PDB file of C-alpha atoms in Angstrom:
ATOM      1  CA  UNK N 694      32.716 104.688 191.656  1.00 38.00           C
ATOM      2  CA  UNK N 695      31.341 101.506 193.162  1.00 41.00           C
ATOM      3  CA  UNK N 696      28.845 103.358 195.099  1.00 44.00           C
ATOM      4  CA  UNK N 697      25.123 103.768 193.273  1.00 43.00           C
ATOM      5  CA  UNK N 698      22.446 103.494 195.840  1.00 46.00           C
ATOM      6  CA  UNK N 699      18.515 102.719 194.424  1.00 43.00           C
ATOM      7  CA  UNK N 700      17.258 106.167 194.526  1.00 48.00           C
ATOM      8  CA  UNK N 701      20.030 107.253 191.878  1.00 49.00           C
ATOM      9  CA  UNK N 702      19.398 104.791 189.770  1.00 49.00           C
ATOM     10  CA  UNK N 703      15.766 104.314 189.988  1.00 51.00           C
ATOM     11  CA  UNK N 704      13.710 101.104 188.480  1.00 54.00           C
ATOM     12  CA  UNK N 705      14.187 100.632 185.011  1.00 57.00           C
ATOM     13  CA  UNK N 706      11.345 100.300 182.950  1.00 54.00           C
ATOM     14  CA  UNK N 707      10.658  99.346 179.058  1.00 53.00           C
ATOM     15  CA  UNK N 708      10.354 102.301 176.854  1.00 53.00           C
ATOM     16  CA  UNK N 709       6.542 102.088 176.152  1.00 58.00           C
ATOM     17  CA  UNK N 710       6.535 105.120 173.550  1.00 68.00           C
ATOM     18  CA  UNK N 711      10.408 105.432 172.443  1.00 79.00           C
ATOM     19  CA  UNK N 712       9.407 108.618 170.405  1.00 91.00           C
ATOM     20  CA  UNK N 713       9.351 110.277 173.899  1.00 96.00           C
ATOM     21  CA  UNK N 714      12.469 109.014 175.286  1.00 97.00           C
ATOM     22  CA  UNK N 715      15.647 110.951 174.344  1.00 98.00           C
ATOM     23  CA  UNK N 716      18.918 109.430 173.053  1.00 97.00           C
ATOM     24  CA  UNK N 717      20.685 107.114 175.921  1.00 97.00           C
ATOM     25  CA  UNK N 718      17.788 107.671 178.709  1.00 97.00           C
ATOM     26  CA  UNK N 719      15.719 104.669 180.313  1.00 97.00           C
ATOM     27  CA  UNK N 720      12.343 105.210 181.886  1.00 97.00           C
ATOM     28  CA  UNK N 721      11.709 105.156 185.523  1.00 97.00           C
ATOM     29  CA  UNK N 722       8.223 105.331 187.515  1.00 96.00           C
ATOM     30  CA  UNK N 723       9.587 106.508 190.620  1.00 96.00           C
ATOM     31  CA  UNK N 724      10.903 110.060 191.188  1.00 96.00           C
ATOM     32  CA  UNK N 725      14.580 109.468 192.016  1.00 96.00           C
ATOM     33  CA  UNK N 726      16.044 111.912 194.483  1.00 96.00           C
ATOM     34  CA  UNK N 727      19.433 113.564 193.269  1.00 95.00           C
ATOM     35  CA  UNK N 728      21.000 116.108 195.918  1.00 93.00           C
ATOM     36  CA  UNK N 729      24.221 117.809 195.606  1.00 96.00           C
ATOM     37  CA  UNK N 730      24.233 119.077 199.438  1.00 96.00           C
ATOM     38  CA  UNK N 731      22.007 119.514 202.678  1.00 96.00           C
ATOM     39  CA  UNK N 732      18.170 119.956 202.274  1.00 96.00           C
ATOM     40  CA  UNK N 733      17.605 123.448 203.045  1.00 96.00           C
ATOM     41  CA  UNK N 734      14.402 123.948 204.891  1.00 95.00           C
ATOM     42  CA  UNK N 735      13.545 127.516 204.639  1.00 96.00           C
ATOM     43  CA  UNK N 736      10.469 128.687 206.394  1.00 97.00           C
ATOM     44  CA  UNK N 737       7.728 129.920 204.028  1.00 98.00           C
ATOM     45  CA  UNK N 738       7.644 133.348 206.019  1.00 98.00           C
ATOM     46  CA  UNK N 739      11.705 133.671 204.839  1.00 98.00           C
ATOM     47  CA  UNK N 740      11.297 132.627 201.738  1.00 98.00           C
ATOM     48  CA  UNK N 741      11.071 135.177 199.040  1.00 98.00           C
ATOM     49  CA  UNK N 742      11.467 135.050 195.385  1.00 98.00           C
ATOM     50  CA  UNK N 743      13.849 137.785 193.341  1.00 98.00           C
ATOM     51  CA  UNK N 744      14.451 138.794 190.130  1.00 98.00           C
ATOM     52  CA  UNK N 745      17.422 140.525 189.994  1.00 98.00           C
ATOM     53  CA  UNK N 746      20.878 141.491 187.859  1.00 98.00           C
ATOM     54  CA  UNK N 747      20.133 143.487 184.461  1.00 97.00           C
ATOM     55  CA  UNK N 748      17.030 145.205 185.819  1.00 97.00           C
ATOM     56  CA  UNK N 749      16.258 148.704 186.617  1.00 95.00           C
ATOM     57  CA  UNK N 750      14.700 147.701 189.853  1.00 95.00           C
ATOM     58  CA  UNK N 751      14.804 144.304 191.611  1.00 97.00           C
ATOM     59  CA  UNK N 752      11.173 142.668 191.812  1.00 98.00           C
ATOM     60  CA  UNK N 753      10.612 140.494 194.887  1.00 98.00           C
ATOM     61  CA  UNK N 754       7.886 138.397 195.959  1.00 98.00           C
ATOM     62  CA  UNK N 755       7.077 136.819 199.604  1.00 98.00           C
ATOM     63  CA  UNK N 756       5.790 133.744 199.911  1.00 98.00           C
ATOM     64  CA  UNK N 757       2.258 135.125 200.353  1.00 98.00           C
ATOM     65  CA  UNK N 758       2.421 136.849 197.089  1.00 98.00           C
ATOM     66  CA  UNK N 759       3.879 134.428 195.131  1.00 98.00           C
ATOM     67  CA  UNK N 760       1.093 132.430 195.748  1.00 98.00           C
ATOM     68  CA  UNK N 761      -1.307 134.902 194.794  1.00 98.00           C
ATOM     69  CA  UNK N 762       0.288 135.030 191.261  1.00 98.00           C
ATOM     70  CA  UNK N 763      -1.824 133.118 188.592  1.00 98.00           C
ATOM     71  CA  UNK N 764      -0.931 129.707 188.217  1.00 98.00           C
ATOM     72  CA  UNK N 765      -0.725 126.748 186.012  1.00 98.00           C
ATOM     73  CA  UNK N 766      -0.931 123.135 186.028  1.00 98.00           C
ATOM     74  CA  UNK N 767       1.007 121.294 183.272  1.00 98.00           C
ATOM     75  CA  UNK N 768       1.945 117.682 182.485  1.00 98.00           C
ATOM     76  CA  UNK N 769       5.388 117.308 181.178  1.00 98.00           C
ATOM     77  CA  UNK N 770       8.064 114.238 180.458  1.00 98.00           C
ATOM     78  CA  UNK N 771      11.549 115.019 182.747  1.00 98.00           C
ATOM     79  CA  UNK N 772      14.937 113.811 181.619  1.00 98.00           C
ATOM     80  CA  UNK N 773      17.914 113.395 184.376  1.00 98.00           C
ATOM     81  CA  UNK N 774      21.076 113.744 182.794  1.00 98.00           C
ATOM     82  CA  UNK N 775      22.065 110.792 184.996  1.00 97.00           C
ATOM     83  CA  UNK N 776      19.721 108.898 182.473  1.00 97.00           C
ATOM     84  CA  UNK N 777      16.327 108.634 183.562  1.00 98.00           C
ATOM     85  CA  UNK N 778      13.327 109.857 182.043  1.00 98.00           C
ATOM     86  CA  UNK N 779       9.980 110.250 183.867  1.00 98.00           C
ATOM     87  CA  UNK N 780       6.674 110.949 181.555  1.00 97.00           C
ATOM     88  CA  UNK N 781       4.071 112.519 182.665  1.00 97.00           C
ATOM     89  CA  UNK N 782       4.771 114.173 185.481  1.00 98.00           C
ATOM     90  CA  UNK N 783       1.985 116.664 186.812  1.00 98.00           C
ATOM     91  CA  UNK N 784       3.145 120.507 188.194  1.00 98.00           C
ATOM     92  CA  UNK N 785       1.682 123.286 189.598  1.00 98.00           C
ATOM     93  CA  UNK N 786       3.427 126.569 189.828  1.00 98.00           C
ATOM     94  CA  UNK N 787       3.604 130.303 188.278  1.00 98.00           C
ATOM     95  CA  UNK N 788       5.091 130.584 184.587  1.00 98.00           C
ATOM     96  CA  UNK N 789       8.359 132.551 184.393  1.00 98.00           C
ATOM     97  CA  UNK N 790       6.591 134.715 182.026  1.00 98.00           C
ATOM     98  CA  UNK N 791       4.096 135.922 184.878  1.00 98.00           C
ATOM     99  CA  UNK N 792       7.216 136.752 186.899  1.00 98.00           C
ATOM    100  CA  UNK N 793       9.253 138.905 184.045  1.00 97.00           C
ATOM    101  CA  UNK N 794       5.505 141.010 183.397  1.00 96.00           C
ATOM    102  CA  UNK N 795       6.842 144.394 183.415  1.00 93.00           C
ATOM    103  CA  UNK N 796      10.546 143.912 183.507  1.00 94.00           C
ATOM    104  CA  UNK N 797      12.802 145.816 181.063  1.00 91.00           C
ATOM    105  CA  UNK N 798      15.896 144.205 180.252  1.00 94.00           C
ATOM    106  CA  UNK N 799      18.339 143.845 177.541  1.00 95.00           C
ATOM    107  CA  UNK N 800      19.775 140.786 179.283  1.00 98.00           C
ATOM    108  CA  UNK N 801      19.661 137.205 177.080  1.00 98.00           C
ATOM    109  CA  UNK N 802      20.584 135.035 179.990  1.00 98.00           C
ATOM    110  CA  UNK N 803      19.764 133.943 183.354  1.00 98.00           C
ATOM    111  CA  UNK N 804      21.139 132.491 186.540  1.00 98.00           C
ATOM    112  CA  UNK N 805      18.388 130.813 188.713  1.00 99.00           C
ATOM    113  CA  UNK N 806      20.176 130.513 192.073  1.00 98.00           C
ATOM    114  CA  UNK N 807      18.898 128.399 194.850  1.00 98.00           C
ATOM    115  CA  UNK N 808      19.174 128.292 198.758  1.00 98.00           C
ATOM    116  CA  UNK N 809      22.361 126.366 199.446  1.00 97.00           C
ATOM    117  CA  UNK N 810      24.242 128.008 196.962  1.00 97.00           C
ATOM    118  CA  UNK N 811      23.030 125.897 193.931  1.00 98.00           C
ATOM    119  CA  UNK N 812      23.001 128.079 190.660  1.00 98.00           C
ATOM    120  CA  UNK N 813      22.349 126.699 186.874  1.00 98.00           C
ATOM    121  CA  UNK N 814      22.474 129.282 183.775  1.00 98.00           C
ATOM    122  CA  UNK N 815      20.097 129.330 180.935  1.00 98.00           C
ATOM    123  CA  UNK N 816      19.042 131.516 178.013  1.00 98.00           C
ATOM    124  CA  UNK N 817      16.559 133.633 178.776  1.00 98.00           C
ATOM    125  CA  UNK N 818      14.361 132.593 175.859  1.00 98.00           C
ATOM    126  CA  UNK N 819      14.401 129.342 177.372  1.00 98.00           C
ATOM    127  CA  UNK N 820      12.331 130.574 180.297  1.00 98.00           C
ATOM    128  CA  UNK N 821       9.539 132.317 178.252  1.00 97.00           C
ATOM    129  CA  UNK N 822       6.689 131.608 176.387  1.00 97.00           C
ATOM    130  CA  UNK N 823       5.431 128.605 177.979  1.00 97.00           C
ATOM    131  CA  UNK N 824       8.358 126.779 178.592  1.00 98.00           C
ATOM    132  CA  UNK N 825       9.364 127.350 182.144  1.00 98.00           C
ATOM    133  CA  UNK N 826       7.603 127.875 185.676  1.00 99.00           C
ATOM    134  CA  UNK N 827       8.272 128.322 189.336  1.00 99.00           C
ATOM    135  CA  UNK N 828       6.526 125.049 190.510  1.00 98.00           C
ATOM    136  CA  UNK N 829       5.405 124.499 194.327  1.00 98.00           C
ATOM    137  CA  UNK N 830       3.185 121.326 193.569  1.00 98.00           C
ATOM    138  CA  UNK N 831       3.985 118.058 192.237  1.00 98.00           C
ATOM    139  CA  UNK N 832       1.133 115.707 191.599  1.00 98.00           C
ATOM    140  CA  UNK N 833      -1.695 117.988 193.307  1.00 98.00           C
ATOM    141  CA  UNK N 834       0.575 118.143 196.824  1.00 98.00           C
ATOM    142  CA  UNK N 835       3.226 120.790 198.174  1.00 98.00           C
ATOM    143  CA  UNK N 836       6.384 119.856 196.752  1.00 98.00           C
ATOM    144  CA  UNK N 837       8.461 117.778 199.135  1.00 97.00           C
ATOM    145  CA  UNK N 838      11.908 119.533 200.296  1.00 96.00           C
ATOM    146  CA  UNK N 839      13.853 116.640 198.732  1.00 96.00           C
ATOM    147  CA  UNK N 840      12.371 117.514 195.397  1.00 97.00           C
ATOM    148  CA  UNK N 841      12.985 121.146 195.702  1.00 98.00           C
ATOM    149  CA  UNK N 842      10.103 122.262 197.991  1.00 97.00           C
ATOM    150  CA  UNK N 843       9.035 124.944 198.664  1.00 98.00           C
ATOM    151  CA  UNK N 844       9.818 125.775 194.869  1.00 98.00           C
ATOM    152  CA  UNK N 845      11.689 124.538 192.048  1.00 98.00           C
ATOM    153  CA  UNK N 846      12.369 125.940 188.911  1.00 98.00           C
ATOM    154  CA  UNK N 847      10.759 123.460 185.975  1.00 98.00           C
ATOM    155  CA  UNK N 848      12.156 123.705 182.711  1.00 99.00           C
ATOM    156  CA  UNK N 849      11.491 120.464 181.387  1.00 98.00           C
ATOM    157  CA  UNK N 850      12.591 120.631 177.663  1.00 98.00           C
ATOM    158  CA  UNK N 851      16.500 120.845 179.089  1.00 98.00           C
ATOM    159  CA  UNK N 852      17.827 118.121 181.445  1.00 98.00           C
ATOM    160  CA  UNK N 853      16.802 118.208 185.082  1.00 98.00           C
ATOM    161  CA  UNK N 854      19.620 119.728 186.504  1.00 98.00           C
ATOM    162  CA  UNK N 855      18.682 122.976 184.903  1.00 98.00           C
ATOM    163  CA  UNK N 856      15.151 122.913 187.020  1.00 98.00           C
ATOM    164  CA  UNK N 857      17.048 124.213 189.837  1.00 98.00           C
ATOM    165  CA  UNK N 858      15.628 123.082 193.266  1.00 98.00           C
ATOM    166  CA  UNK N 859      15.173 125.555 196.125  1.00 98.00           C
ATOM    167  CA  UNK N 860      15.091 128.162 193.673  1.00 98.00           C
ATOM    168  CA  UNK N 861      14.890 131.556 194.790  1.00 98.00           C
ATOM    169  CA  UNK N 862      15.376 133.852 192.022  1.00 98.00           C
ATOM    170  CA  UNK N 863      16.819 134.841 189.086  1.00 98.00           C
ATOM    171  CA  UNK N 864      19.299 137.069 188.037  1.00 98.00           C
ATOM    172  CA  UNK N 865      19.190 138.158 184.444  1.00 98.00           C
ATOM    173  CA  UNK N 866      22.853 138.388 182.935  1.00 98.00           C
ATOM    174  CA  UNK N 867      24.009 139.941 179.462  1.00 98.00           C
ATOM    175  CA  UNK N 868      26.569 136.885 179.101  1.00 98.00           C
ATOM    176  CA  UNK N 869      25.890 133.279 179.725  1.00 98.00           C
ATOM    177  CA  UNK N 870      27.568 132.527 183.352  1.00 98.00           C
ATOM    178  CA  UNK N 871      28.414 128.698 184.029  1.00 98.00           C
ATOM    179  CA  UNK N 872      26.357 127.857 187.016  1.00 98.00           C
ATOM    180  CA  UNK N 873      27.394 125.268 189.448  1.00 98.00           C
ATOM    181  CA  UNK N 874      27.276 122.156 187.112  1.00 98.00           C
ATOM    182  CA  UNK N 875      27.899 123.656 184.140  1.00 98.00           C
ATOM    183  CA  UNK N 876      31.336 125.024 185.590  1.00 98.00           C
ATOM    184  CA  UNK N 877      32.842 121.812 185.981  1.00 98.00           C
ATOM    185  CA  UNK N 878      32.297 119.659 182.734  1.00 98.00           C
ATOM    186  CA  UNK N 879      28.174 119.835 182.141  1.00 98.00           C
ATOM    187  CA  UNK N 880      26.863 121.343 179.485  1.00 98.00           C
ATOM    188  CA  UNK N 881      26.138 125.078 179.143  1.00 98.00           C
ATOM    189  CA  UNK N 882      22.539 124.719 176.895  1.00 98.00           C
ATOM    190  CA  UNK N 883      21.766 120.918 177.841  1.00 98.00           C
ATOM    191  CA  UNK N 884      19.296 119.779 175.563  1.00 98.00           C
ATOM    192  CA  UNK N 885      18.207 115.808 175.931  1.00 98.00           C
ATOM    193  CA  UNK N 886      17.159 115.184 172.544  1.00 98.00           C
ATOM    194  CA  UNK N 887      20.579 116.314 170.905  1.00 98.00           C
ATOM    195  CA  UNK N 888      22.230 114.767 174.305  1.00 98.00           C
ATOM    196  CA  UNK N 889      24.436 117.668 175.443  1.00 98.00           C
ATOM    197  CA  UNK N 890      25.663 116.223 178.346  1.00 98.00           C
ATOM    198  CA  UNK N 891      29.038 117.596 178.733  1.00 98.00           C
ATOM    199  CA  UNK N 892      31.640 120.054 177.436  1.00 97.00           C
ATOM    200  CA  UNK N 893      31.737 119.885 173.740  1.00 95.00           C
ATOM    201  CA  UNK N 894      28.818 117.395 173.254  1.00 96.00           C
TER     202      UNK N 894
ATOM    203  CA  UNK U  16      14.267 108.938 201.007  1.00 49.00           C
ATOM    204  CA  UNK U  17      15.754 110.236 204.426  1.00 56.00           C
ATOM    205  CA  UNK U  18      18.292 112.759 203.619  1.00 58.00           C
ATOM    206  CA  UNK U  19      20.724 110.883 206.045  1.00 55.00           C
ATOM    207  CA  UNK U  20      20.789 108.530 203.356  1.00 61.00           C
ATOM    208  CA  UNK U  21      21.945 110.956 200.952  1.00 87.00           C
ATOM    209  CA  UNK U  22      25.350 112.148 202.491  1.00 94.00           C
ATOM    210  CA  UNK U  23      27.989 109.695 203.208  1.00 95.00           C
ATOM    211  CA  UNK U  24      31.048 109.905 204.476  1.00 96.00           C
ATOM    212  CA  UNK U  25      35.009 110.671 202.826  1.00 96.00           C
ATOM    213  CA  UNK U  26      35.649 106.991 202.853  1.00 95.00           C
ATOM    214  CA  UNK U  27      32.957 106.491 199.620  1.00 95.00           C
ATOM    215  CA  UNK U  28      35.607 108.423 197.398  1.00 96.00           C
ATOM    216  CA  UNK U  29      38.525 106.593 198.737  1.00 96.00           C
ATOM    217  CA  UNK U  30      38.830 104.363 195.328  1.00 96.00           C
ATOM    218  CA  UNK U  31      38.310 107.289 193.002  1.00 96.00           C
ATOM    219  CA  UNK U  32      40.714 109.423 194.837  1.00 96.00           C
ATOM    220  CA  UNK U  33      43.044 106.747 194.596  1.00 95.00           C
ATOM    221  CA  UNK U  34      42.654 106.732 190.927  1.00 94.00           C
ATOM    222  CA  UNK U  35      43.529 110.553 190.635  1.00 94.00           C
ATOM    223  CA  UNK U  36      45.894 110.588 193.437  1.00 93.00           C
ATOM    224  CA  UNK U  37      47.528 106.856 192.619  1.00 93.00           C
ATOM    225  CA  UNK U  38      47.955 107.164 196.541  1.00 94.00           C
ATOM    226  CA  UNK U  39      45.514 105.891 199.434  1.00 95.00           C
ATOM    227  CA  UNK U  40      43.709 109.459 200.495  1.00 97.00           C
ATOM    228  CA  UNK U  41      41.456 108.856 202.985  1.00 97.00           C
ATOM    229  CA  UNK U  42      43.627 109.835 205.809  1.00 97.00           C
ATOM    230  CA  UNK U  43      44.793 112.739 203.886  1.00 98.00           C
ATOM    231  CA  UNK U  44      43.821 116.262 205.302  1.00 98.00           C
ATOM    232  CA  UNK U  45      42.034 118.777 203.714  1.00 98.00           C
ATOM    233  CA  UNK U  46      41.712 122.611 204.555  1.00 98.00           C
ATOM    234  CA  UNK U  47      38.447 124.093 203.666  1.00 98.00           C
ATOM    235  CA  UNK U  48      39.166 127.530 201.548  1.00 98.00           C
ATOM    236  CA  UNK U  49      35.436 128.786 203.031  1.00 98.00           C
ATOM    237  CA  UNK U  50      36.237 128.418 206.804  1.00 98.00           C
ATOM    238  CA  UNK U  51      39.950 127.313 206.784  1.00 98.00           C
ATOM    239  CA  UNK U  52      38.670 124.116 209.376  1.00 98.00           C
ATOM    240  CA  UNK U  53      41.074 121.347 208.398  1.00 98.00           C
ATOM    241  CA  UNK U  54      39.670 117.484 208.099  1.00 98.00           C
ATOM    242  CA  UNK U  55      40.643 114.159 207.251  1.00 98.00           C
ATOM    243  CA  UNK U  56      39.389 113.351 203.695  1.00 98.00           C
ATOM    244  CA  UNK U  57      37.636 110.220 205.296  1.00 98.00           C
ATOM    245  CA  UNK U  58      35.306 112.221 207.399  1.00 98.00           C
ATOM    246  CA  UNK U  59      34.158 114.954 205.327  1.00 98.00           C
ATOM    247  CA  UNK U  60      30.476 114.819 203.386  1.00 98.00           C
ATOM    248  CA  UNK U  61      29.941 113.223 200.588  1.00 98.00           C
ATOM    249  CA  UNK U  62      27.107 113.688 198.412  1.00 97.00           C
ATOM    250  CA  UNK U  63      26.568 110.776 195.402  1.00 96.00           C
ATOM    251  CA  UNK U  64      23.009 111.086 194.117  1.00 94.00           C
ATOM    252  CA  UNK U  65      23.979 113.780 191.922  1.00 96.00           C
ATOM    253  CA  UNK U  66      25.386 114.349 187.883  1.00 97.00           C
ATOM    254  CA  UNK U  67      28.948 114.351 190.303  1.00 97.00           C
ATOM    255  CA  UNK U  68      30.452 113.326 193.344  1.00 98.00           C
ATOM    256  CA  UNK U  69      30.204 116.726 195.613  1.00 98.00           C
ATOM    257  CA  UNK U  70      32.522 116.528 198.778  1.00 98.00           C
ATOM    258  CA  UNK U  71      31.390 119.429 201.319  1.00 98.00           C
ATOM    259  CA  UNK U  72      33.221 120.669 204.338  1.00 98.00           C
ATOM    260  CA  UNK U  73      31.292 118.968 207.704  1.00 98.00           C
ATOM    261  CA  UNK U  74      31.717 122.310 209.417  1.00 98.00           C
ATOM    262  CA  UNK U  75      30.671 124.563 207.055  1.00 97.00           C
ATOM    263  CA  UNK U  76      29.086 122.985 203.931  1.00 97.00           C
ATOM    264  CA  UNK U  77      31.303 124.452 201.677  1.00 98.00           C
ATOM    265  CA  UNK U  78      32.037 122.578 198.642  1.00 98.00           C
ATOM    266  CA  UNK U  79      35.533 121.157 198.635  1.00 98.00           C
ATOM    267  CA  UNK U  80      35.738 119.324 195.271  1.00 98.00           C
ATOM    268  CA  UNK U  81      33.433 118.286 192.855  1.00 98.00           C
ATOM    269  CA  UNK U  82      34.131 115.618 190.507  1.00 98.00           C
ATOM    270  CA  UNK U  83      32.403 115.171 187.161  1.00 98.00           C
ATOM    271  CA  UNK U  84      32.989 111.829 184.826  1.00 96.00           C
ATOM    272  CA  UNK U  85      31.774 111.277 181.685  1.00 95.00           C
ATOM    273  CA  UNK U  86      32.133 110.568 177.938  1.00 92.00           C
ATOM    274  CA  UNK U  87      35.934 109.915 178.808  1.00 95.00           C
ATOM    275  CA  UNK U  88      36.651 112.560 180.756  1.00 97.00           C
ATOM    276  CA  UNK U  89      36.991 113.474 184.181  1.00 97.00           C
ATOM    277  CA  UNK U  90      36.695 117.246 185.561  1.00 98.00           C
ATOM    278  CA  UNK U  91      38.022 117.617 189.031  1.00 97.00           C
ATOM    279  CA  UNK U  92      37.314 121.104 190.593  1.00 97.00           C
ATOM    280  CA  UNK U  93      39.572 121.490 193.936  1.00 97.00           C
ATOM    281  CA  UNK U  94      38.835 125.346 194.279  1.00 97.00           C
ATOM    282  CA  UNK U  95      37.132 125.023 197.564  1.00 98.00           C
ATOM    283  CA  UNK U  96      39.918 123.144 198.906  1.00 97.00           C
ATOM    284  CA  UNK U  97      42.522 125.426 199.813  1.00 97.00           C
ATOM    285  CA  UNK U  98      45.404 122.561 200.104  1.00 98.00           C
ATOM    286  CA  UNK U  99      45.841 118.961 200.866  1.00 97.00           C
ATOM    287  CA  UNK U 100      48.091 117.282 202.615  1.00 97.00           C
ATOM    288  CA  UNK U 101      48.840 113.624 202.195  1.00 96.00           C
ATOM    289  CA  UNK U 102      51.721 111.040 202.126  1.00 93.00           C
ATOM    290  CA  UNK U 103      54.731 111.108 199.927  1.00 92.00           C
ATOM    291  CA  UNK U 104      54.320 108.222 197.598  1.00 86.00           C
ATOM    292  CA  UNK U 105      57.894 108.551 196.953  1.00 88.00           C
ATOM    293  CA  UNK U 106      58.967 108.585 200.920  1.00 85.00           C
TER     294      UNK U 106
END
């Protein structure tokens, strides 16, 4: 592939603190935009977030209801499987634990689904206990559509393809079902510290 | 970044497809498994700023093809393409 844009590679920075850089990664200061399809522009009046799948009853929030949920602001390092790492990114959103409150499920896995048809799979335990958020602000400002706004999943301890842009809900599953990238070569779990990029890593 | 910068046309994957199919593929005609429309490969929508190459139908945005390369392997998903017609290299 000869075509690599500036946005894809980002600007390379020397590692300030190598203990925060997973194997095979380099640091960027900008925020590269990755996109596997057209950017959705769902009006907030039509937006909703749904917990579905292996639950007794679906739970859905409108944008207005979602924004009234308790929020948290967190600072996290993010690691993209295309090898860039960005340190100290600031996000505001609703903890997934908050969204799952009162939901009784036997499921061990989740498929996050997004506008545009993107999906990604995760173990449920990786979304709870302060490990994941549905974020709607980046750096104190509303999340831009190109970065997944109005809201994206944020699971910073896994490669960033797991942090689904334009997320609209979580489907709880009893089996681990590969998502968009996981069904075509990318690792089912995707731990950057174990460099789990591809099948078999 | 403008959205238009993220999308290129099928000519951008001419070299990549030539590696797999061993013939020039930009003039090949693909049938979308989603909407059934036929498009010349050189005119499909291609997204390369991603963990892999994603090729979409210009009519319905259905994924026609996904290509992931890494660790010495290639994963090629053609399930969104019902058929692809190209010049027989032996003809």
